[in-house]
Short mmCIF file of C-alpha atoms in Angstrom, two decimals:
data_model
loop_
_atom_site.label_atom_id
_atom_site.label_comp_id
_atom_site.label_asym_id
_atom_site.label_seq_id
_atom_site.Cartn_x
_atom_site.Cartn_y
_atom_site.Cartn_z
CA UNK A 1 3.06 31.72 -19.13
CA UNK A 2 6.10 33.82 -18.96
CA UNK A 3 6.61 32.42 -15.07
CA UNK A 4 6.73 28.69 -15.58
CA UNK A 5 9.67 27.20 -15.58
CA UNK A 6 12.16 26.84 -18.94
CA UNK A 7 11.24 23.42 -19.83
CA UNK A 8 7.36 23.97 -19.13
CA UNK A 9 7.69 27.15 -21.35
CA UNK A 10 9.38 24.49 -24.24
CA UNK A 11 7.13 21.80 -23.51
CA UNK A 12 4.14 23.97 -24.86
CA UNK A 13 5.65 24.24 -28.17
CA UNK A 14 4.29 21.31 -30.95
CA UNK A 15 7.79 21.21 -32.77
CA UNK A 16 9.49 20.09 -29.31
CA UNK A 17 7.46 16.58 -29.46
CA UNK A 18 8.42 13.85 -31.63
CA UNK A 19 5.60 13.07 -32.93
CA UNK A 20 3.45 15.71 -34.93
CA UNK A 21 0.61 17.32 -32.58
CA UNK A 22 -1.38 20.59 -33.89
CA UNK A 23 -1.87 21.21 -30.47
CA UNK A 24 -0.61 21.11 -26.84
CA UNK A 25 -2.69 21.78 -23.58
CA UNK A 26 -1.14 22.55 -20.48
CA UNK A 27 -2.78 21.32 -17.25
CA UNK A 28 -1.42 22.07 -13.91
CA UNK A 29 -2.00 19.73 -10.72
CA UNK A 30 0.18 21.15 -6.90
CA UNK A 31 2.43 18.71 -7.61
CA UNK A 32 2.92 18.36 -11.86
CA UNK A 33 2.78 20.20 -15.44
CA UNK A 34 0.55 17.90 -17.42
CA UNK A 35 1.10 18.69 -21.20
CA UNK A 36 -1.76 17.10 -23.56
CA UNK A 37 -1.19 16.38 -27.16
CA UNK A 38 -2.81 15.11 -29.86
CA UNK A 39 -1.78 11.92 -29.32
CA UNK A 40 -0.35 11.39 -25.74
CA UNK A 41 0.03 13.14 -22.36
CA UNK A 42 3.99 13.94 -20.65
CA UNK A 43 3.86 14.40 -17.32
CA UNK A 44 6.94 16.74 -15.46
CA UNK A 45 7.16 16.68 -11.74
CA UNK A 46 7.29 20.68 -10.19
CA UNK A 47 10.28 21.02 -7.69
CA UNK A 48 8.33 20.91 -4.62
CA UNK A 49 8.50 20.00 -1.30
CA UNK A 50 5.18 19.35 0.57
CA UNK A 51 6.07 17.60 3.39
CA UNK A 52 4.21 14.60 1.90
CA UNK A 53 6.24 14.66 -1.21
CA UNK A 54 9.67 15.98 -1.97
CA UNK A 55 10.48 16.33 -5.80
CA UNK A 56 13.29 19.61 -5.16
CA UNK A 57 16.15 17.46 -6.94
CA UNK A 58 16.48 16.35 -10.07
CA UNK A 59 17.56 12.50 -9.05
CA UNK A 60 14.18 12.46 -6.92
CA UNK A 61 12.61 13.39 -9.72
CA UNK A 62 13.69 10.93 -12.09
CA UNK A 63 13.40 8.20 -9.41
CA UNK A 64 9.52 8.71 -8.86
CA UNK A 65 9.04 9.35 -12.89
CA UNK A 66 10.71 5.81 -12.29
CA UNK A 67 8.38 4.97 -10.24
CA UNK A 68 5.11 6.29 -11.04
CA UNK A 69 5.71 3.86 -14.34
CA UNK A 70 6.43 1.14 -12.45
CA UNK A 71 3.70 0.86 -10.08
CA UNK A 72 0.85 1.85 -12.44
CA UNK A 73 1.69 -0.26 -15.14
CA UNK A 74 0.45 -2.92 -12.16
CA UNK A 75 -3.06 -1.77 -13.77
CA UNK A 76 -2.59 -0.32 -16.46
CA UNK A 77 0.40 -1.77 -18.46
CA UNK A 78 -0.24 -0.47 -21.94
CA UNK A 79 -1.31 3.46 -21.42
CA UNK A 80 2.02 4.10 -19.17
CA UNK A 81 5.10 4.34 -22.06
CA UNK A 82 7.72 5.17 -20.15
CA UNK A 83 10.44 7.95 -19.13
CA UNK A 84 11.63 10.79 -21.39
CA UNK A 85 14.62 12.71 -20.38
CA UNK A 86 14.58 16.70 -21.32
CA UNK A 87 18.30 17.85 -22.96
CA UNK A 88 19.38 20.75 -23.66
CA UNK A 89 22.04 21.33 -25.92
CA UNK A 90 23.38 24.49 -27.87
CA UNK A 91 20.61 26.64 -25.33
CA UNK A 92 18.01 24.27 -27.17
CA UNK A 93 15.97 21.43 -25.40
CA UNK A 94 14.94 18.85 -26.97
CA UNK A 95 12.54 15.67 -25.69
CA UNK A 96 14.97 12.78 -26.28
CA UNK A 97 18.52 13.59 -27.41
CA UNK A 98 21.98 13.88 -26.38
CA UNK A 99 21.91 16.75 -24.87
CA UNK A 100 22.30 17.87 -20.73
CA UNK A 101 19.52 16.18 -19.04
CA UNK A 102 17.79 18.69 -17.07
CA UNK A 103 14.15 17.26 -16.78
CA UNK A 104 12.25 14.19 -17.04
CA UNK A 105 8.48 13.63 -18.32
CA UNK A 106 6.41 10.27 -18.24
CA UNK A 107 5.16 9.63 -21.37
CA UNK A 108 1.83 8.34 -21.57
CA UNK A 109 -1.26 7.29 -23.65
CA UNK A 110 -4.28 9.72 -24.06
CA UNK A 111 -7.14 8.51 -22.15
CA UNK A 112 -10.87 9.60 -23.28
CA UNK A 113 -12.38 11.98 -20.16
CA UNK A 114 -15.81 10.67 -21.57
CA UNK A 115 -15.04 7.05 -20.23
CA UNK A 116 -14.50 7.85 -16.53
CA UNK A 117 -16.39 6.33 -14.49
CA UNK A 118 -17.16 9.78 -12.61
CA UNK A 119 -17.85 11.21 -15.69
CA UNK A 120 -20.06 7.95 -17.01
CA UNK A 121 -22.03 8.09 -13.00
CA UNK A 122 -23.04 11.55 -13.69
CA UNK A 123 -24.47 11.20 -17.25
CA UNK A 124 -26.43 7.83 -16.03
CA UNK A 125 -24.09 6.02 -18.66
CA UNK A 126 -23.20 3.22 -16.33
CA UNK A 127 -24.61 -0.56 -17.49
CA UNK A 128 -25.19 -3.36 -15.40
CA UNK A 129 -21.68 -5.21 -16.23
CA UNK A 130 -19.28 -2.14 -15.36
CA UNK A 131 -19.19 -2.51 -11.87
CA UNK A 132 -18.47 -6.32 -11.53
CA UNK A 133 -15.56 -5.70 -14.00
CA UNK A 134 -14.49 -3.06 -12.16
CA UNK A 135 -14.61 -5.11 -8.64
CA UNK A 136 -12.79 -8.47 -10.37
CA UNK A 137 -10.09 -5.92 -11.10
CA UNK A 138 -9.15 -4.46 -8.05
CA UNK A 139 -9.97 -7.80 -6.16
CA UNK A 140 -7.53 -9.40 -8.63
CA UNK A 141 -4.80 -6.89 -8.36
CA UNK A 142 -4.56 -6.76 -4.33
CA UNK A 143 -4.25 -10.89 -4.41
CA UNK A 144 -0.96 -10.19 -6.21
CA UNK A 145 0.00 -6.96 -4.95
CA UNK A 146 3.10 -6.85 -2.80
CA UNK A 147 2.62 -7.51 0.96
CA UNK A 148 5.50 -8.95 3.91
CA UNK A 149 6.87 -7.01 7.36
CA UNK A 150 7.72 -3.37 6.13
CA UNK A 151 4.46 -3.24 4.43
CA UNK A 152 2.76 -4.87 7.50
CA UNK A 153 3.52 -2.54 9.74
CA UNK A 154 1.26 0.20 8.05
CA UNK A 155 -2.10 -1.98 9.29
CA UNK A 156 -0.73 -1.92 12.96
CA UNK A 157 -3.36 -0.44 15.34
CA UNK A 158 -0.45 1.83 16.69
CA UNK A 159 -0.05 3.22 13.45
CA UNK A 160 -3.26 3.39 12.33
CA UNK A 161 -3.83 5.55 15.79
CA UNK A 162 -1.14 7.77 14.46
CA UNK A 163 -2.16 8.37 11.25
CA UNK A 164 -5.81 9.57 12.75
CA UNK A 165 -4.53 11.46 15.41
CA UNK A 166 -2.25 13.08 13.07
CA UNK A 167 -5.24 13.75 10.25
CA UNK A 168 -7.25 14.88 13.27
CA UNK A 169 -4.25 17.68 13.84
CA UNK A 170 -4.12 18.80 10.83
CA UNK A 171 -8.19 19.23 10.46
CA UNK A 172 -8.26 21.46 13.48
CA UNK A 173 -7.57 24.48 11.76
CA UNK A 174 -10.48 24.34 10.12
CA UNK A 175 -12.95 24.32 12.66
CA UNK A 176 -15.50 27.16 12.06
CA UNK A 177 -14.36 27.37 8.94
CA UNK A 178 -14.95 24.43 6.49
CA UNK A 179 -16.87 21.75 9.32
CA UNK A 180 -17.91 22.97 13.14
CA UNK A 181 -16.88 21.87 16.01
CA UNK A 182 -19.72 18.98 16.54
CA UNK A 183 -19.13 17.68 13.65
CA UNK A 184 -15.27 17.77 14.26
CA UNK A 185 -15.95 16.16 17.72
CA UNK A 186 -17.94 13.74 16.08
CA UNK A 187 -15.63 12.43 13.54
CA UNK A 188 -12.46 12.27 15.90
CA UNK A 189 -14.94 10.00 18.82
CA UNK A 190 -15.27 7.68 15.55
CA UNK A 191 -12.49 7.15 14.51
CA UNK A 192 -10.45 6.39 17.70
CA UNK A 193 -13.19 4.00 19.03
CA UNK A 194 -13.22 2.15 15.73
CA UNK A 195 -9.83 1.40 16.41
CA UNK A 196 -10.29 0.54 19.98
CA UNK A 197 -13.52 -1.08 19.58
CA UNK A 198 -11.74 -3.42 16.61
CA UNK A 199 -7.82 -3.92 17.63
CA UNK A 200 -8.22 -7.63 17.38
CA UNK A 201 -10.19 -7.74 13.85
CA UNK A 202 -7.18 -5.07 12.66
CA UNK A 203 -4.46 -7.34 14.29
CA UNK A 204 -5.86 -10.17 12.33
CA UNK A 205 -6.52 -8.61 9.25
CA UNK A 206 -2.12 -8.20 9.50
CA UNK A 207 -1.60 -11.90 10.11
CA UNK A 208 -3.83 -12.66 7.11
CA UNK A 209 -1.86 -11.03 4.85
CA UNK A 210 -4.55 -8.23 4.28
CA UNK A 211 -2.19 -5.05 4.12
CA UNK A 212 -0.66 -4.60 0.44
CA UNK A 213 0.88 -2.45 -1.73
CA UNK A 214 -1.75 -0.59 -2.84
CA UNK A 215 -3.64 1.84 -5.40
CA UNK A 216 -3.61 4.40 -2.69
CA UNK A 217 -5.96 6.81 -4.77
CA UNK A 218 -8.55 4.60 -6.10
CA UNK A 219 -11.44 6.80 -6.73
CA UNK A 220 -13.61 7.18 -9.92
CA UNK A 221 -11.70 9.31 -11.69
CA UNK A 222 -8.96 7.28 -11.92
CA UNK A 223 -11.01 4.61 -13.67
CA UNK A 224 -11.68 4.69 -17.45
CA UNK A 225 -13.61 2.49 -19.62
CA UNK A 226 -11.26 1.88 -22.19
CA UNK A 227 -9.71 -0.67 -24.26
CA UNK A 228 -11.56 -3.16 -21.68
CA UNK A 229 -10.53 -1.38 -18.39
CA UNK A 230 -7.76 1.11 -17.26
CA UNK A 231 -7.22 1.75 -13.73
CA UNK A 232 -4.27 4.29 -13.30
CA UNK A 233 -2.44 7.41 -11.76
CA UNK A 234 -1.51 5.38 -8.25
CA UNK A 235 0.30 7.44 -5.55
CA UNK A 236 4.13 6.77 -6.34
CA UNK A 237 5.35 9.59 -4.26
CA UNK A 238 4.87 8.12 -0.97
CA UNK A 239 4.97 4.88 0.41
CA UNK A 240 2.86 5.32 3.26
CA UNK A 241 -0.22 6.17 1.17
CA UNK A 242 -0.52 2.98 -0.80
CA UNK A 243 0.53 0.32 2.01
CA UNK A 244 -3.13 0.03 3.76
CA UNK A 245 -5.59 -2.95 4.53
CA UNK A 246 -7.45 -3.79 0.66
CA UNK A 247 -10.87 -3.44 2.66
CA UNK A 248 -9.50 0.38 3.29
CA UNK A 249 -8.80 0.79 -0.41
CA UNK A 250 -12.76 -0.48 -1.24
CA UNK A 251 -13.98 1.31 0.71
CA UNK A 252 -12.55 4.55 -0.21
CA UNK A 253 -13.40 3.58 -3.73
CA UNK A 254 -17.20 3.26 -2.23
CA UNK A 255 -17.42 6.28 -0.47
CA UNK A 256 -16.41 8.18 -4.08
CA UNK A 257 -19.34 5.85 -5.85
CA UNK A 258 -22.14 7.15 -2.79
CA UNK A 259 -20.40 10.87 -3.73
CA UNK A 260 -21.39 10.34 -7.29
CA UNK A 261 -24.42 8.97 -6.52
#
């Protein structure tokens, strides 16, 4: 562990947390450093720059720790706690304190990996009411999710056209390789007569008021079975991926559930 950064190396340490924990887990994602306690789970953003994503200051950090708070506790309003500032002070860092800041962490409650609904597919431990809860939900939270011009835009055929022709790009690469070139040829003939074949449904579903601030990575493991029903970890880092049409949203939620059977 001797290459992680300082405060990663500290935040494996018990006796930096403030409340006792026996033990701390570190789980890494390309973007974060995911520390598991006893108790609760701190998040620290990695200073990276992805293209997608750009967390190389400490300011952008703090502002999507900000953020990624914010717009999950939309969902989930009890499990996300809030943001912790690291300090150091006297070569020591502390969670909390008075210290320098030189990292933040979102703090946030401990949810059970044996109440996902990927997990609770694949062990057949699904019952009849889950799913209906789980629609209500998400049909409840796009009716109130943010929507107006800037949002808007992002169900425009011309950008929808841009944002296939640029996933189309960036699949290329991989033809041969992970899908051939049928199938490649296949998928790109779809997707651009969908759009052309449907400009007026897409132009109405704007003027309805159908494009919202959404999820924008509502899949099954993001939904857990507990304490009623938890839907969390929504993209924060970039706008683009949560403003979409809701019928995009279910239905990238659907394709997961025919993935998991």
């Amino acid at each position: 562990m001797s290459n992680l950064p300082e405060t990663a190396q500290a935040l494996l340490k018990p006796e930096i947390y403030p409340e006792p924990t026996k033990n701390v887990r570190l789980v890494q994602t390309q973007m974060s450093f995911v520390f598991i306690t006893d108790r609760y789970v701190y998040k620290t953003k990695k200073s990276v720059n992805l293209g997608y994503v750009d967390y190389t200051t400490l300011e952008k950090r703090k502002f999507f720790c900000d953020k990624e708070v914010e717009l999950n506790k939309r969902l989930s309003p009890d499990t996300y706690i809030g943001v912790i500032p690291i300090t150091k002070k006297d070569c020591q860092l502390t969670l909390g304190g008075d210290g320098e800041i030189v990292e933040y962490a979102v703090k946030m409650k401990i949810l059970p990996l044996d109440r996902m609904l990927d997990v609770l597919l694949k062990e057949n431990g699904v019952t009849d009411d889950m799913m209906p809860r789980v629609a209500a939900k998400i049909a409840d939270f796009h009716s109130k999710a943010e929507t107006g011009n800037v949002i808007n835009d992002f169900g425009k055929v011309e950008l929808i056209n841009h944002n296939n022709e640029e996933n189309l790009s960036q699949m290329a690469p991989y033809i041969g390789r992970t899908l051939t070139e049928r199938e490649y040829e296949k998928i790109a003939y779809f997707v651009r007569s969908f759009t052309k074949e449907n400009a007026v449904l897409l132009e109405n579903r704007v003027k309805e008021g159908k494009i919202r601030d959404c999820h924008g990575d509502l899949h099954t493991a993001h939904i857990c079975f507990q304490d009623g029903l938890i839907i969390y970890d929504c993209i924060e880092f970039n706008d683009r991926f949560r403003y979409c049409d809701v019928a995009s949203e279910v239905a990238f939620l659907a394709m997961d559930l025919d993935h998991n059977g």
